[in-house]
mmCIF file of N, CA and C in Angstrom:
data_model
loop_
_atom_site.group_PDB
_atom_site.id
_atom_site.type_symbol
_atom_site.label_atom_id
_atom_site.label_comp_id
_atom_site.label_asym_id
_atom_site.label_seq_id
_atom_site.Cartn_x
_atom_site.Cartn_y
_atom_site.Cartn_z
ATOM 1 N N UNK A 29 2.562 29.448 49.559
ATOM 2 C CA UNK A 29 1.883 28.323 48.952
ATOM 3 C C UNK A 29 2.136 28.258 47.443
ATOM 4 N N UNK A 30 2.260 29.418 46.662
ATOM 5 C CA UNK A 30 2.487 29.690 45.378
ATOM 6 C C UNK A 30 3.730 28.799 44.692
ATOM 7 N N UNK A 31 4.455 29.478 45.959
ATOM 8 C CA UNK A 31 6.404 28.971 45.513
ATOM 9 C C UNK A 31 6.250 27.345 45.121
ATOM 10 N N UNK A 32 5.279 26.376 46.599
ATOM 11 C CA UNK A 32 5.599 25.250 46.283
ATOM 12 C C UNK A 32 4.763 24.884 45.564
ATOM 13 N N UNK A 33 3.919 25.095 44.822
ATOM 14 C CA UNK A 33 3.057 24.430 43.643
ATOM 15 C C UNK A 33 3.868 24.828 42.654
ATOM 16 N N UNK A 34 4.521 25.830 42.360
ATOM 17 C CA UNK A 34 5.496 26.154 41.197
ATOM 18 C C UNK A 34 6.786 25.166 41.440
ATOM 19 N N UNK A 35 7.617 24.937 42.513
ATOM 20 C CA UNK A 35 8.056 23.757 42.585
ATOM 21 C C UNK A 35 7.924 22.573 41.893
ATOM 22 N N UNK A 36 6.687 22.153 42.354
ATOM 23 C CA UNK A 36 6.610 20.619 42.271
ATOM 24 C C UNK A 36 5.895 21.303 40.431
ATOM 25 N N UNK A 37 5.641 21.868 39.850
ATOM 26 C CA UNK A 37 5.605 21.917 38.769
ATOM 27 C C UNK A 37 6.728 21.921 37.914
ATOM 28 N N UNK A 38 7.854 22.162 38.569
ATOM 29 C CA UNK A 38 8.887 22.679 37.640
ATOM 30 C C UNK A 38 9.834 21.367 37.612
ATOM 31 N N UNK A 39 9.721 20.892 39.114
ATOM 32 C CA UNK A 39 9.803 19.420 39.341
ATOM 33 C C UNK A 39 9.709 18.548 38.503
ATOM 34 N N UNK A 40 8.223 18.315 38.563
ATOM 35 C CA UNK A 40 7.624 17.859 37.326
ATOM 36 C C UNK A 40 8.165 17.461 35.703
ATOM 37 N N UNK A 41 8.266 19.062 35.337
ATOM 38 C CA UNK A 41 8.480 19.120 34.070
ATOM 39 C C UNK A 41 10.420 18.716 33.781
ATOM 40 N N UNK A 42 10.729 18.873 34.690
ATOM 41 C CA UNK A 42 12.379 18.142 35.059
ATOM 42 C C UNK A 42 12.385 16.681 34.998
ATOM 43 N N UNK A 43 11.806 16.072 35.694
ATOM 44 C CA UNK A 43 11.600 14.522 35.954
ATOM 45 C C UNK A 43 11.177 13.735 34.803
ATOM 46 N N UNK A 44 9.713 14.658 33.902
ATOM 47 C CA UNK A 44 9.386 14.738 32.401
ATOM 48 C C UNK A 44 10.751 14.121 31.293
ATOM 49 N N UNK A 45 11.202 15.238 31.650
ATOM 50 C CA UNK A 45 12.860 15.716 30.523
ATOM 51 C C UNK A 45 13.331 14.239 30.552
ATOM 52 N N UNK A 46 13.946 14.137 31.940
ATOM 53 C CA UNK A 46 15.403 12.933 31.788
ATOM 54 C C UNK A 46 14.156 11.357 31.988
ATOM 55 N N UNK A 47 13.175 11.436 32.292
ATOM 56 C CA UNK A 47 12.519 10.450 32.112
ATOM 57 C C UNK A 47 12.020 9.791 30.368
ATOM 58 N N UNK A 48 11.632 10.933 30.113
ATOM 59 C CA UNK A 48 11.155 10.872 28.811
ATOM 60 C C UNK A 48 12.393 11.650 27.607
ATOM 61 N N UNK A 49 13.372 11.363 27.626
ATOM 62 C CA UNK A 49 13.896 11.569 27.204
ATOM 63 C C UNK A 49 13.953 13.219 26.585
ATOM 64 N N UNK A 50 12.702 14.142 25.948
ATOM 65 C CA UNK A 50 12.780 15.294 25.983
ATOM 66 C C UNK A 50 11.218 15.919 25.588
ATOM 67 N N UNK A 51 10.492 15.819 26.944
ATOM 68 C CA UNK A 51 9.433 16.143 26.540
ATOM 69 C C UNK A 51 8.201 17.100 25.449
ATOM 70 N N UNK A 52 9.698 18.118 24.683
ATOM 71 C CA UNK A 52 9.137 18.880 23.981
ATOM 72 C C UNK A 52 9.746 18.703 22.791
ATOM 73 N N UNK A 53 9.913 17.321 21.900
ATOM 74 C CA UNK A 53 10.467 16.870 21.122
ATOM 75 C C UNK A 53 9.560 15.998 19.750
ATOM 76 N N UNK A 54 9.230 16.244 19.157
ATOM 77 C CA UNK A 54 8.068 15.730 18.263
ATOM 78 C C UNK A 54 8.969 14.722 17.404
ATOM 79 N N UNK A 55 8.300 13.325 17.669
ATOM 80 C CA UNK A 55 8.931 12.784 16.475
ATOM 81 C C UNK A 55 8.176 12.405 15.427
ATOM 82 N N UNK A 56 8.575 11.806 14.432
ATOM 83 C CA UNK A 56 7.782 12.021 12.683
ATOM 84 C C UNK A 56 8.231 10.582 12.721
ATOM 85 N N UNK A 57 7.352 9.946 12.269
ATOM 86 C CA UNK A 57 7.357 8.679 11.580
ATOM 87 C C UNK A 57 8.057 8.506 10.633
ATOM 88 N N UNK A 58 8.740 8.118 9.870
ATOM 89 C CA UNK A 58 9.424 8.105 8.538
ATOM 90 C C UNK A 58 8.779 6.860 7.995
ATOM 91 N N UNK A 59 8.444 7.070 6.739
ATOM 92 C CA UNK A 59 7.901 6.278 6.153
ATOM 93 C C UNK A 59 8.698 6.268 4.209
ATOM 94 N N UNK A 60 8.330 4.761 4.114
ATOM 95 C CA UNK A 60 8.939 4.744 2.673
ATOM 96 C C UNK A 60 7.935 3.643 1.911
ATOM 97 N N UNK A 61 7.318 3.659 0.970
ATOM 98 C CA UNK A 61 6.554 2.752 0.292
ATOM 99 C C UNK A 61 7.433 2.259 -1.086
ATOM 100 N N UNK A 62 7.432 1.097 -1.023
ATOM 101 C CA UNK A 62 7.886 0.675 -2.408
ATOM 102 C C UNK A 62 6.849 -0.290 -3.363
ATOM 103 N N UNK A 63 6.631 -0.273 -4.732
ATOM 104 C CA UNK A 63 5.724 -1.073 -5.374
ATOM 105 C C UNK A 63 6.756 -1.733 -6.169
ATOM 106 N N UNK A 64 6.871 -2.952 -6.168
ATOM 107 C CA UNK A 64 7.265 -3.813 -6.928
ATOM 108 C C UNK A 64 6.474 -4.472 -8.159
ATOM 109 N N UNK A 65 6.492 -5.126 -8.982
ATOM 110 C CA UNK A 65 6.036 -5.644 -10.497
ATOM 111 C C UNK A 65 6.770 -5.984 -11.642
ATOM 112 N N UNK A 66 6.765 -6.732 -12.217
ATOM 113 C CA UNK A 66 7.513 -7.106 -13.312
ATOM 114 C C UNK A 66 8.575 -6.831 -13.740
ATOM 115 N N UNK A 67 9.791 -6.400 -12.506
ATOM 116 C CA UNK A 67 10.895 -6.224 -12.719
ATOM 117 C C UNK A 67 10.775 -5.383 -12.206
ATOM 118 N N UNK A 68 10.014 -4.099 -11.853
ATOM 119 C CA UNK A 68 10.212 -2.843 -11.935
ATOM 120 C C UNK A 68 10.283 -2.094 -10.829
ATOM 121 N N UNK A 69 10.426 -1.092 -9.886
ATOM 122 C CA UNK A 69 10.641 -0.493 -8.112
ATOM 123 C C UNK A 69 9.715 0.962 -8.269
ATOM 124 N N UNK A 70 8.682 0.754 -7.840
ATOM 125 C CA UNK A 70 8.325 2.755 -7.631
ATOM 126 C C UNK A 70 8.420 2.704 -6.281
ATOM 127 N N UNK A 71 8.961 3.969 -6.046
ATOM 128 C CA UNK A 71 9.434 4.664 -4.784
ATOM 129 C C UNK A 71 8.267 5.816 -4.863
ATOM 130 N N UNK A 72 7.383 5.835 -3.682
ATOM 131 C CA UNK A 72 6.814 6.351 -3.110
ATOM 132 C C UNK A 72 6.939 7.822 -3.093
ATOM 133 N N UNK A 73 8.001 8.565 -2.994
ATOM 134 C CA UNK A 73 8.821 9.738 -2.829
ATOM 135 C C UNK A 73 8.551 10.417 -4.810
ATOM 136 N N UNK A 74 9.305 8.791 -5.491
ATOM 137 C CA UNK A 74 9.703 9.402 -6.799
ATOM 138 C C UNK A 74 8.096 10.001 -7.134
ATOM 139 N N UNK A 75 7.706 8.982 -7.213
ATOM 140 C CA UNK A 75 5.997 8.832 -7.944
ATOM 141 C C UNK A 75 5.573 10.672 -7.083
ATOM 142 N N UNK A 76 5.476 10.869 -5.647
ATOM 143 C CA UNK A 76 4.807 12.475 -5.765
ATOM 144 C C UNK A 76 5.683 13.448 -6.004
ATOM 145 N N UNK A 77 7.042 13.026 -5.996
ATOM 146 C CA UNK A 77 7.953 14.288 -6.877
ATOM 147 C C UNK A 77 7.582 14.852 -8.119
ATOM 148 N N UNK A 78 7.427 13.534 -9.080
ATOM 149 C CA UNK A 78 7.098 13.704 -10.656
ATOM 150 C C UNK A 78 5.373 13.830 -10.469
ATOM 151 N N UNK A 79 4.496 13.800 -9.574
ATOM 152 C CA UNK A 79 3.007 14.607 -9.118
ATOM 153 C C UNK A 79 3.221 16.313 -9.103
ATOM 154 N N UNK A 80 4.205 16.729 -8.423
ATOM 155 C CA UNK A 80 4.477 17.579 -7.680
ATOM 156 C C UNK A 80 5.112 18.791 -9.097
ATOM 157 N N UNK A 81 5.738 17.943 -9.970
ATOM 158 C CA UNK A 81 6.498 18.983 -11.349
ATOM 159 C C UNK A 81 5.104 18.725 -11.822
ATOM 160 N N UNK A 82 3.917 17.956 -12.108
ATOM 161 C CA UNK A 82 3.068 18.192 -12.989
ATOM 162 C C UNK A 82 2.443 19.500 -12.770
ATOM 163 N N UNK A 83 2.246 19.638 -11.362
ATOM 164 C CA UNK A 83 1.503 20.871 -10.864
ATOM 165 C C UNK A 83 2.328 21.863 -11.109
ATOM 166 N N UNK A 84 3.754 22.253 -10.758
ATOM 167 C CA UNK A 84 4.367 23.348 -11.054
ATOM 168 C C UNK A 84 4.538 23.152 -12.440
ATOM 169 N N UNK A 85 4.817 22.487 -13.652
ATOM 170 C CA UNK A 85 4.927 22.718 -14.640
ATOM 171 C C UNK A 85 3.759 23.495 -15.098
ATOM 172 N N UNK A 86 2.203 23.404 -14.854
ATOM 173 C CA UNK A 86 1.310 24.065 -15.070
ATOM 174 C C UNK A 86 1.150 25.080 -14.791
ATOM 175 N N UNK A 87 2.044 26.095 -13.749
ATOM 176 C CA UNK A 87 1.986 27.491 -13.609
ATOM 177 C C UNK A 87 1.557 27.660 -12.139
ATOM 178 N N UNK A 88 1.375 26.534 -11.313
ATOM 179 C CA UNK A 88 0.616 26.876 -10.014
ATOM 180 C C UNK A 88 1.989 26.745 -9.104
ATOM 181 N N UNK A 89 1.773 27.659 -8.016
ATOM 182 C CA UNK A 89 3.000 27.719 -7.544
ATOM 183 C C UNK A 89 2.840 26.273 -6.218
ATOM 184 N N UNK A 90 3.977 26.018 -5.781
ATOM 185 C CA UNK A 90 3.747 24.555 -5.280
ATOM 186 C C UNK A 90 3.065 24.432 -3.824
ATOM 187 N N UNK A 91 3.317 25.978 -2.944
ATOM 188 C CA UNK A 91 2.158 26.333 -1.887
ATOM 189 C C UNK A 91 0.627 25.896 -2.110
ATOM 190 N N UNK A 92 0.208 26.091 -2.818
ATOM 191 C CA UNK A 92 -1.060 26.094 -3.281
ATOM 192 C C UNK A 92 -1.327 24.377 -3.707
ATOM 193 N N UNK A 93 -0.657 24.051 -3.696
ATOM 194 C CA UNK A 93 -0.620 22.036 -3.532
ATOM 195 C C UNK A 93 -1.354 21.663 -2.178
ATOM 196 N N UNK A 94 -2.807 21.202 -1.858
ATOM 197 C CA UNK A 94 -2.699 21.286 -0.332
ATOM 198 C C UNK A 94 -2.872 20.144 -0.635
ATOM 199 N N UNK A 95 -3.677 18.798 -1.257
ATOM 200 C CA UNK A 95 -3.950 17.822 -1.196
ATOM 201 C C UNK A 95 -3.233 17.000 -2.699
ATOM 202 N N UNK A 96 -2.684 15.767 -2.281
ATOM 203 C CA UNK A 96 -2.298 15.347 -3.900
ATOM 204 C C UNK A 96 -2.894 13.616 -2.977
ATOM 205 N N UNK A 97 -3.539 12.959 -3.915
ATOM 206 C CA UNK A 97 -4.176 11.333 -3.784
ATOM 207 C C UNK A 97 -3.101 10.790 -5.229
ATOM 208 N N UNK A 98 -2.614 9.710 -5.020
ATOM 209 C CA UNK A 98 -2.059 9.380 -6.397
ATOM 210 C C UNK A 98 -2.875 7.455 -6.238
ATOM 211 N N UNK A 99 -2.804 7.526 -7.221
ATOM 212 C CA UNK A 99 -3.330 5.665 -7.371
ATOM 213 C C UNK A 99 -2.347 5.299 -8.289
ATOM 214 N N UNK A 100 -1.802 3.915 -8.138
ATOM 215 C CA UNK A 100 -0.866 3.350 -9.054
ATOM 216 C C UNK A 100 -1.148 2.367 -9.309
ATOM 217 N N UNK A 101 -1.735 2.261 -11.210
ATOM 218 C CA UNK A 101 -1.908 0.891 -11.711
ATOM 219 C C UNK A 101 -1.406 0.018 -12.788
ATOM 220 N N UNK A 102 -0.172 -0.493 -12.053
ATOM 221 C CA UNK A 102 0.719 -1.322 -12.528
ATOM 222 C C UNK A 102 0.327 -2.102 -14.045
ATOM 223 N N UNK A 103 -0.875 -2.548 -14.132
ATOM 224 C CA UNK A 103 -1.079 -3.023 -15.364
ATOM 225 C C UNK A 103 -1.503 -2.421 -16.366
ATOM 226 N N UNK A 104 -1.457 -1.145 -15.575
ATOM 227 C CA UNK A 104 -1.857 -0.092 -17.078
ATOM 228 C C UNK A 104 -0.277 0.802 -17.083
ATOM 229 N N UNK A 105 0.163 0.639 -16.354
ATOM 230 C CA UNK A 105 1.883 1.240 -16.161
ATOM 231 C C UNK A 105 1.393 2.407 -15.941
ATOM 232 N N UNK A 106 0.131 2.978 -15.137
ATOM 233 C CA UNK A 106 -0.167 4.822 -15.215
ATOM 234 C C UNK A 106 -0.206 4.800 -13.762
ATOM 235 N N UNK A 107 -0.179 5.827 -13.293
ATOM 236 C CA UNK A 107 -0.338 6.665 -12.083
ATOM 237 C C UNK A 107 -1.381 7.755 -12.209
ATOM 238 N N UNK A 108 -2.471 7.487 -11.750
ATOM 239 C CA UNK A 108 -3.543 8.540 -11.573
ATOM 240 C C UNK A 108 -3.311 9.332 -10.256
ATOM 241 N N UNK A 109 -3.494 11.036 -10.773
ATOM 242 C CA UNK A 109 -3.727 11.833 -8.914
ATOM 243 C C UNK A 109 -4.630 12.473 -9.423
ATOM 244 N N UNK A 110 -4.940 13.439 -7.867
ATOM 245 C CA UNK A 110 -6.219 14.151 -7.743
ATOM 246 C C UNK A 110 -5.185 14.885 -6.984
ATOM 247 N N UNK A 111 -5.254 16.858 -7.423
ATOM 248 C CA UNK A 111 -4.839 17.445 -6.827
ATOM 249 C C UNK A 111 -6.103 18.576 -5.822
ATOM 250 N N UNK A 112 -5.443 18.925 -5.146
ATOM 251 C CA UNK A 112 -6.666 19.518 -4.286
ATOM 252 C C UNK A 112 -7.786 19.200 -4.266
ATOM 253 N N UNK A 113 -8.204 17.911 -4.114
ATOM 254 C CA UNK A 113 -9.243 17.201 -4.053
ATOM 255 C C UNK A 113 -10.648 17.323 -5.552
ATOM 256 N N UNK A 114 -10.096 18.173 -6.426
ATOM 257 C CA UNK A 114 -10.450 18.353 -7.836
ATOM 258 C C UNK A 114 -9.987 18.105 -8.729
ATOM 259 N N UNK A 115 -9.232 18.513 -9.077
ATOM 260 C CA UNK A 115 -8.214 18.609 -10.519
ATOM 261 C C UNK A 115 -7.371 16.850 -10.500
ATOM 262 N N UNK A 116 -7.624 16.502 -12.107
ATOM 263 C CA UNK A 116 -7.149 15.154 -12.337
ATOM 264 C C UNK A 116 -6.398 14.878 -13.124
ATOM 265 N N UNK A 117 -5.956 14.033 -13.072
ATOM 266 C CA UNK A 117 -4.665 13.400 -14.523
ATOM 267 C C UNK A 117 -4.208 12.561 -14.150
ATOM 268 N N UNK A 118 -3.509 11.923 -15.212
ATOM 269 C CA UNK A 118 -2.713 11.206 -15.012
ATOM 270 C C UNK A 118 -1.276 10.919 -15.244
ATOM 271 N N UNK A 119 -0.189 10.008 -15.260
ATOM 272 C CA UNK A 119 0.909 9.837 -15.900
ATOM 273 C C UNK A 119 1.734 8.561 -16.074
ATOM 274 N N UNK A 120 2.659 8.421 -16.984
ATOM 275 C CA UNK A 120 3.050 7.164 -17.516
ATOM 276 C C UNK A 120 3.961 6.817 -16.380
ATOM 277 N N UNK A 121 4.307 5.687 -15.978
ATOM 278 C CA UNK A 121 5.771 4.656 -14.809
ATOM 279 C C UNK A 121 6.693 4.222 -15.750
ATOM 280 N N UNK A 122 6.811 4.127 -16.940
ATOM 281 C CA UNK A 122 7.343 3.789 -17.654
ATOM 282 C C UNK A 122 8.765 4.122 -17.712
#
């Protein structure tokens, strides 16, 4: 009785595969944000890269980054973040 419940399980997880193309396959969304304004393009990516040197320029190693929030306000040309849900600043788009 064992054999055929392991069967139709293995069955299963076969039929899974070529049905679903590969059932143990995670896919990631890719995402890209762009802000446009007065001529100007922020890329989503650039804006938490230059987040990302503020924190390592300060001595913290970049593991220790668990949370970064950034706000971007175009008419002040700044970018505000919040790193680990405490620590604040800001920086110029300019």
């Amino acid at each position: 009785m064992k054999i055929g419940i392991n069967i139709a399980f293995l069955f299963s997880l076969v039929y899974d595969y070529f049905v679903y193309d590969n059932i143990w396959e995670v896919k990631i969304l890719k995402q890209t944000f762009y802000l446009e304004f007065y001529g100007k393009q922020l890329d989503q990516a650039e804006l938490v890269k230059a987040a990302k040197a503020i924190w390592t320029k300060s001595g913290k190693k970049a593991s220790e980054l668990t949370s970064l929030k950034l706000y971007v306000k175009p008419e002040e040309n700044m970018v505000y973040y919040v790193f680990n849900e405490d620590e604040t600043g800001s920086f110029s788009i300019d």
